[in-house]
PDB file of C-alpha atoms in Angstrom:
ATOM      1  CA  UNK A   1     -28.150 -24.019  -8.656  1.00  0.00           C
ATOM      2  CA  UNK A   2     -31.771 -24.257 -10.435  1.00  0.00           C
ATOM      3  CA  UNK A   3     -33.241 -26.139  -7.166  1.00  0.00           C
ATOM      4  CA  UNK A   4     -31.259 -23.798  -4.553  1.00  0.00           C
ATOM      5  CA  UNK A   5     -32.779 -20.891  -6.417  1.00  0.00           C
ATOM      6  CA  UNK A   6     -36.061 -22.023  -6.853  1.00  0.00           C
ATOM      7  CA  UNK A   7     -35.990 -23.099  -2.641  1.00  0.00           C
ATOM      8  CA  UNK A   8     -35.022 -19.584  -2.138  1.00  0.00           C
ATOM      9  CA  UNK A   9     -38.276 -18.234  -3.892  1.00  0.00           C
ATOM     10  CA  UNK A  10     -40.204 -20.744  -1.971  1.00  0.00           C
ATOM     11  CA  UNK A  11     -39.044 -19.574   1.417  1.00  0.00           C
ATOM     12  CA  UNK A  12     -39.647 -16.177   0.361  1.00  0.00           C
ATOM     13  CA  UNK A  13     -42.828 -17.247   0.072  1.00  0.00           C
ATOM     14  CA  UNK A  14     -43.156 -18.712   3.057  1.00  0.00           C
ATOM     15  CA  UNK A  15     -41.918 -15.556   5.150  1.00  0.00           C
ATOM     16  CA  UNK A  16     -44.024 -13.365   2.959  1.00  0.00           C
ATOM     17  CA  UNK A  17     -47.127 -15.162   4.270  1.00  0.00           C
ATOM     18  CA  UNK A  18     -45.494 -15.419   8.194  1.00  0.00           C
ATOM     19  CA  UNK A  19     -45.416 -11.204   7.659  1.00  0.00           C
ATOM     20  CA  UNK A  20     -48.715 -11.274   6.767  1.00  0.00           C
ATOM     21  CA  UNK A  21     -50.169 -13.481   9.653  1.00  0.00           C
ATOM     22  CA  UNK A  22     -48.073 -10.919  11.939  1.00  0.00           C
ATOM     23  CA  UNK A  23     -50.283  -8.017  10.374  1.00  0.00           C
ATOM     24  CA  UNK A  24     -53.649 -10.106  10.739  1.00  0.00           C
ATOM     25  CA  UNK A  25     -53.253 -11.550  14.295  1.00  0.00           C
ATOM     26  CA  UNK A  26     -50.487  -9.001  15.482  1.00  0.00           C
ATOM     27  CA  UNK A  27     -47.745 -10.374  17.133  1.00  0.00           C
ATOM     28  CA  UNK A  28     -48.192 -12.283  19.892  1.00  0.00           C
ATOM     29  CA  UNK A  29     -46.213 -14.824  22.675  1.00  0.00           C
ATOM     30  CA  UNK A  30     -47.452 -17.506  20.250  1.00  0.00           C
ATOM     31  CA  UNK A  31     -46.152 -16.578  17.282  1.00  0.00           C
ATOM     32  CA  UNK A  32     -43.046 -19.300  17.158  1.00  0.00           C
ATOM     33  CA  UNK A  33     -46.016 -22.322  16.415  1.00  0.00           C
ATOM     34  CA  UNK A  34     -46.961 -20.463  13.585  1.00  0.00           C
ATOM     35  CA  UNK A  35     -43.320 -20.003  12.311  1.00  0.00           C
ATOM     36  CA  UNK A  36     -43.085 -23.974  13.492  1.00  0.00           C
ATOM     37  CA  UNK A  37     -46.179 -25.605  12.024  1.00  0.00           C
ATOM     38  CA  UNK A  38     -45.916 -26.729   8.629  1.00  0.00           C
ATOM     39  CA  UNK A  39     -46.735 -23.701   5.903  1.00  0.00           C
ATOM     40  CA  UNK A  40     -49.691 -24.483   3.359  1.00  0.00           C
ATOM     41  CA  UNK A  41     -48.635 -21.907   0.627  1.00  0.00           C
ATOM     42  CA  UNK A  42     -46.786 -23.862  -2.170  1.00  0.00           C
ATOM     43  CA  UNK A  43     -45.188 -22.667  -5.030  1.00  0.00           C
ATOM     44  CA  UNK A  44     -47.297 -24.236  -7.957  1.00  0.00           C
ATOM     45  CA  UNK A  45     -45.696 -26.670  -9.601  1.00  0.00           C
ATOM     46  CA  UNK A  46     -46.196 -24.918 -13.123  1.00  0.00           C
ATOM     47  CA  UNK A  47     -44.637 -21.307 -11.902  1.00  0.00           C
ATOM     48  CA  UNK A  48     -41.623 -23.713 -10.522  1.00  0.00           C
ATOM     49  CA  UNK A  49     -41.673 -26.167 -13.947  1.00  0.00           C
ATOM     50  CA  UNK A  50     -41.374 -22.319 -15.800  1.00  0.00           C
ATOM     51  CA  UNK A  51     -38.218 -20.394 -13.555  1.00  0.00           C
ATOM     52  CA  UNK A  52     -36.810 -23.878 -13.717  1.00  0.00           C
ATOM     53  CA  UNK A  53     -36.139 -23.990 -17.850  1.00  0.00           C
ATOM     54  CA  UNK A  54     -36.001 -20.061 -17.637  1.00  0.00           C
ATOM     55  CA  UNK A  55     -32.666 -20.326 -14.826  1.00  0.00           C
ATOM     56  CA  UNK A  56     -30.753 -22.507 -17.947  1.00  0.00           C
ATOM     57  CA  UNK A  57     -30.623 -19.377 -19.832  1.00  0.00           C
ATOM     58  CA  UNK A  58     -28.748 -17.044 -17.034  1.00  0.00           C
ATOM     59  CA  UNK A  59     -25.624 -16.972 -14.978  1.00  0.00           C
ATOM     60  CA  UNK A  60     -25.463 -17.767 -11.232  1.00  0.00           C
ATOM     61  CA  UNK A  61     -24.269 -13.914 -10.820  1.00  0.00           C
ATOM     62  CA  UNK A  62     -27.512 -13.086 -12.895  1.00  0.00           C
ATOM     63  CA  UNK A  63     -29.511 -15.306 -10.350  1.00  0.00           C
ATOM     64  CA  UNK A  64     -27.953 -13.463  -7.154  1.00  0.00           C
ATOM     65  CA  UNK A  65     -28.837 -10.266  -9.630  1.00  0.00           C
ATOM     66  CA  UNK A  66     -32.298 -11.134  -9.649  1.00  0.00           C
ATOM     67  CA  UNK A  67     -32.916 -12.384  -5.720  1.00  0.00           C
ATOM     68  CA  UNK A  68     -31.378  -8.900  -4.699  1.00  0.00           C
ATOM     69  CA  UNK A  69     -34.445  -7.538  -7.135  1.00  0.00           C
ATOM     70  CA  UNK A  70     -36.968  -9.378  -5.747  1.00  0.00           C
ATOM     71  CA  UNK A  71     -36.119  -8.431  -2.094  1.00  0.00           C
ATOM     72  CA  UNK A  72     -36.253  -4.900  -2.755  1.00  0.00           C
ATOM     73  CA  UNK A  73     -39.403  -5.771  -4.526  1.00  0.00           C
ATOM     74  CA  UNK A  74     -40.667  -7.525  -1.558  1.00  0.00           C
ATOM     75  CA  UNK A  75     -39.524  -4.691   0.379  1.00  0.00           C
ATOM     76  CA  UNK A  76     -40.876  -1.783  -1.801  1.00  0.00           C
ATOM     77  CA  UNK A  77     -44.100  -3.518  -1.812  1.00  0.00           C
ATOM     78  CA  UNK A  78     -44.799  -5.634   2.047  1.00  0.00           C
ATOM     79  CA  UNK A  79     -48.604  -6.337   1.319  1.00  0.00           C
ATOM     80  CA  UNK A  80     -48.239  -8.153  -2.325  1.00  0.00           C
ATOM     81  CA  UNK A  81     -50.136 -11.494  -2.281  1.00  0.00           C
ATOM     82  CA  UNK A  82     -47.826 -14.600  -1.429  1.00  0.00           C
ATOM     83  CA  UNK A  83     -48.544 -16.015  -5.198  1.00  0.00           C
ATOM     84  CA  UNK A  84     -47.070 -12.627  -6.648  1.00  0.00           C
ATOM     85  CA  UNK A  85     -43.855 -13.693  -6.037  1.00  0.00           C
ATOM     86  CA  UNK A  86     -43.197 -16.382  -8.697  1.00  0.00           C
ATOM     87  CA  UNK A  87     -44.628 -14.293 -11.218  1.00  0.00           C
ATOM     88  CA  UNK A  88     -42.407 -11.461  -9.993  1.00  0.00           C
ATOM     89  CA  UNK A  89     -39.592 -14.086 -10.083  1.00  0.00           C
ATOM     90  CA  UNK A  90     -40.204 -15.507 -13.858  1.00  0.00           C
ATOM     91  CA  UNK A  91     -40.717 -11.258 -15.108  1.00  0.00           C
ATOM     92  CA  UNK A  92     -37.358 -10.400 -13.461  1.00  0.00           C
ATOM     93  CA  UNK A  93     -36.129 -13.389 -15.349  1.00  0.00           C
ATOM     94  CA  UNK A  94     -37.001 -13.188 -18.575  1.00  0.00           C
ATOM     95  CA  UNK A  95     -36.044  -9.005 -18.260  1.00  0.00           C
ATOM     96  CA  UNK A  96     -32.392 -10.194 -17.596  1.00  0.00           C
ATOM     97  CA  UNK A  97     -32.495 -12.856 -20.545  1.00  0.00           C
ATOM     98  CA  UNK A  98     -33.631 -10.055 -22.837  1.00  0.00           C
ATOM     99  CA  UNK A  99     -30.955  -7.934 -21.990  1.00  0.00           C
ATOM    100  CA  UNK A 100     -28.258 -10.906 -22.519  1.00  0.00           C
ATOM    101  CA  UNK A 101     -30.237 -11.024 -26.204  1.00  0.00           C
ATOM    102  CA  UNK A 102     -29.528  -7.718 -26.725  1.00  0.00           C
ATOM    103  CA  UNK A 103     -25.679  -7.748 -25.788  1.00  0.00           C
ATOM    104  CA  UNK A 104     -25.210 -10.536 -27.506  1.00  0.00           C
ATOM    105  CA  UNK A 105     -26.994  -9.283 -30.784  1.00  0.00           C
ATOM    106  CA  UNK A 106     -24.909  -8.780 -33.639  1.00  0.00           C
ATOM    107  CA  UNK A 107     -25.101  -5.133 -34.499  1.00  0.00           C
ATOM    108  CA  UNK A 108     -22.904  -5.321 -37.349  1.00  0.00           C
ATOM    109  CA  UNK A 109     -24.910  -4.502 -39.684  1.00  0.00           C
ATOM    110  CA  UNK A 110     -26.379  -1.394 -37.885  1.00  0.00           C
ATOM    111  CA  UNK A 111     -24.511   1.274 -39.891  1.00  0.00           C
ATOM    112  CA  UNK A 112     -26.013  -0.532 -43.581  1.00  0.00           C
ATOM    113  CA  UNK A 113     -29.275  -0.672 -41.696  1.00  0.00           C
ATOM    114  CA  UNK A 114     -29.339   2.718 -40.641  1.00  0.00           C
ATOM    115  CA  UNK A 115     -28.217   4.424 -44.423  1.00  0.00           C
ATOM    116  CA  UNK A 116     -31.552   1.781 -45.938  1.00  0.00           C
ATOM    117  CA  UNK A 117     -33.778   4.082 -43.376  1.00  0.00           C
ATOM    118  CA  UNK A 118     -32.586   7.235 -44.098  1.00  0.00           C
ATOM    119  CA  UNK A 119     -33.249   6.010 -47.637  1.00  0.00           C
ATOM    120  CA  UNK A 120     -36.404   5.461 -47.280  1.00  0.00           C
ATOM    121  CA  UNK A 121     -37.136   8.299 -45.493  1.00  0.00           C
ATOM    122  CA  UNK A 122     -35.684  10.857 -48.274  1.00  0.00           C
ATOM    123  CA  UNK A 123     -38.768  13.115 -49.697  1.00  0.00           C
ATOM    124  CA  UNK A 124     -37.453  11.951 -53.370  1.00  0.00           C
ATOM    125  CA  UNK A 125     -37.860   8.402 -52.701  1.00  0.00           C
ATOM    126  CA  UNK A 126     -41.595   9.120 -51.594  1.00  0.00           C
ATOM    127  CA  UNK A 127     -44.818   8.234 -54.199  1.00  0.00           C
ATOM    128  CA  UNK A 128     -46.534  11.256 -55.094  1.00  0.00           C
ATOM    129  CA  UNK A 129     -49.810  10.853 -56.045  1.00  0.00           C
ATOM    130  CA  UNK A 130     -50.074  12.542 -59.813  1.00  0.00           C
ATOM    131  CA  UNK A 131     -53.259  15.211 -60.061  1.00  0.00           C
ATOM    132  CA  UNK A 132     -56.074  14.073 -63.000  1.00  0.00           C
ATOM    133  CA  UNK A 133     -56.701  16.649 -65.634  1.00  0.00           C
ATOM    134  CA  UNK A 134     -60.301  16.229 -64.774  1.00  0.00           C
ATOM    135  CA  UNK A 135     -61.408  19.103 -62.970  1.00  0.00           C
ATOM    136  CA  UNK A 136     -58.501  19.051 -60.422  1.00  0.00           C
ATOM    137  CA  UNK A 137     -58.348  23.252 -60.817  1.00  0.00           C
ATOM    138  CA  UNK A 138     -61.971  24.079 -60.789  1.00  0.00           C
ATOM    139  CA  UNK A 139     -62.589  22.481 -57.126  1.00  0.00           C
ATOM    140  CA  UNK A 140     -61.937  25.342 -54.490  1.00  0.00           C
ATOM    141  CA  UNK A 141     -59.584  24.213 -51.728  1.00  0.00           C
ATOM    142  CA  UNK A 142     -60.862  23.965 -48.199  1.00  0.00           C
ATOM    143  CA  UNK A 143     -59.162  24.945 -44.743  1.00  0.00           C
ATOM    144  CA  UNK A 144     -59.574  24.932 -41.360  1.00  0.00           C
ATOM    145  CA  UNK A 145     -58.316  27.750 -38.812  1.00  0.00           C
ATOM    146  CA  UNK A 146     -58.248  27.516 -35.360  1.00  0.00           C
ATOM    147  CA  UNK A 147     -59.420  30.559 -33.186  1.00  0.00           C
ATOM    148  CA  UNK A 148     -59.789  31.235 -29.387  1.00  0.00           C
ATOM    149  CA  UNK A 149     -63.695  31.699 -30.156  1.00  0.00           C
ATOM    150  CA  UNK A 150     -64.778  28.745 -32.692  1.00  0.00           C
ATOM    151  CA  UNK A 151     -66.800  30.461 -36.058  1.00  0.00           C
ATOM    152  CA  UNK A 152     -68.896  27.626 -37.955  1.00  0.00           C
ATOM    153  CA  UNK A 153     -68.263  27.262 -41.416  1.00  0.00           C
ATOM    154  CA  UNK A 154     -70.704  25.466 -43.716  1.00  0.00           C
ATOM    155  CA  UNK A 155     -69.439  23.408 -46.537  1.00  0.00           C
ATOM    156  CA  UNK A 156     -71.103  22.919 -49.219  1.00  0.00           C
ATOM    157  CA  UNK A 157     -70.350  20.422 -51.999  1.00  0.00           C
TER     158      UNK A 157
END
């Protein structure tokens, strides 16, 4: 299924680039040689060495899941570059293998984790930084307001 897949991204390649010869040259009487003659875009052999370990990690429904993403991709966006679309590909991937993460995660724990935040988050369980005795009262406390017209205050120490 990993070489069927990754053929299927290759020939989307291939008619991405055929649509975009149609938009340069306009179509034409001559456009079946171009559809004929042997395509020069090629999926790089690193993008294909990537979705290839990436497809071990997802179901053939998931793989269907993400072709019927990239077409509407492809659709939603008809003047991407050619190269775009292993990239596009491997992100749509790894999206669907962080979801299976997710639903897989244990959340067993969630409820224990949850009370340890609310914990921590309790105004009792907060530091509170202790006042010297050394002059604490005889400083005047500063404040800022906020009017429609700004006034300028000048502090002094």
């Amino acid at each position: 299924m990993k070489s069927e897949f990754v053929e299927q991204v290759q020939l989307l390649m291939e008619i991405q680039q055929i649509k975009h010869n149609e938009q340069l040259f306009g179509k034409s009487n001559y456009m079946w040689l171009c559809s004929k003659k042997v395509s020069m875009i090629w999926m790089s052999t690193r993008d294909e060495y990537r979705i290839r370990q990436v497809l071990n990690k997802i179901t053939p429904d998931q793989q269907v899941q993400i072709m019927k993403q990239l077409l509407t991709w492809l659709d939603d966006n008809p003047l991407a570059d050619v190269l775009k679309i292993p990239e596009v590909a491997l992100n749509l991937i790894h999206n669907f293998i962080t979801n299976n993460l997710i639903h897989e995660a244990n959340f067993s724990r969630m409820n224990s984790f949850r009370n340890s935040l609310r914990r921590f988050s309790v105004k009792s369980n907060k530091i509170l930084a202790v006042p010297t005795e050394l002059g604490a009262g005889d400083k005047p406390r500063r404040s800022v307001t906020f009017n429609d017209v700004p006034i300028i205050y000048r502090i002094s120490k």
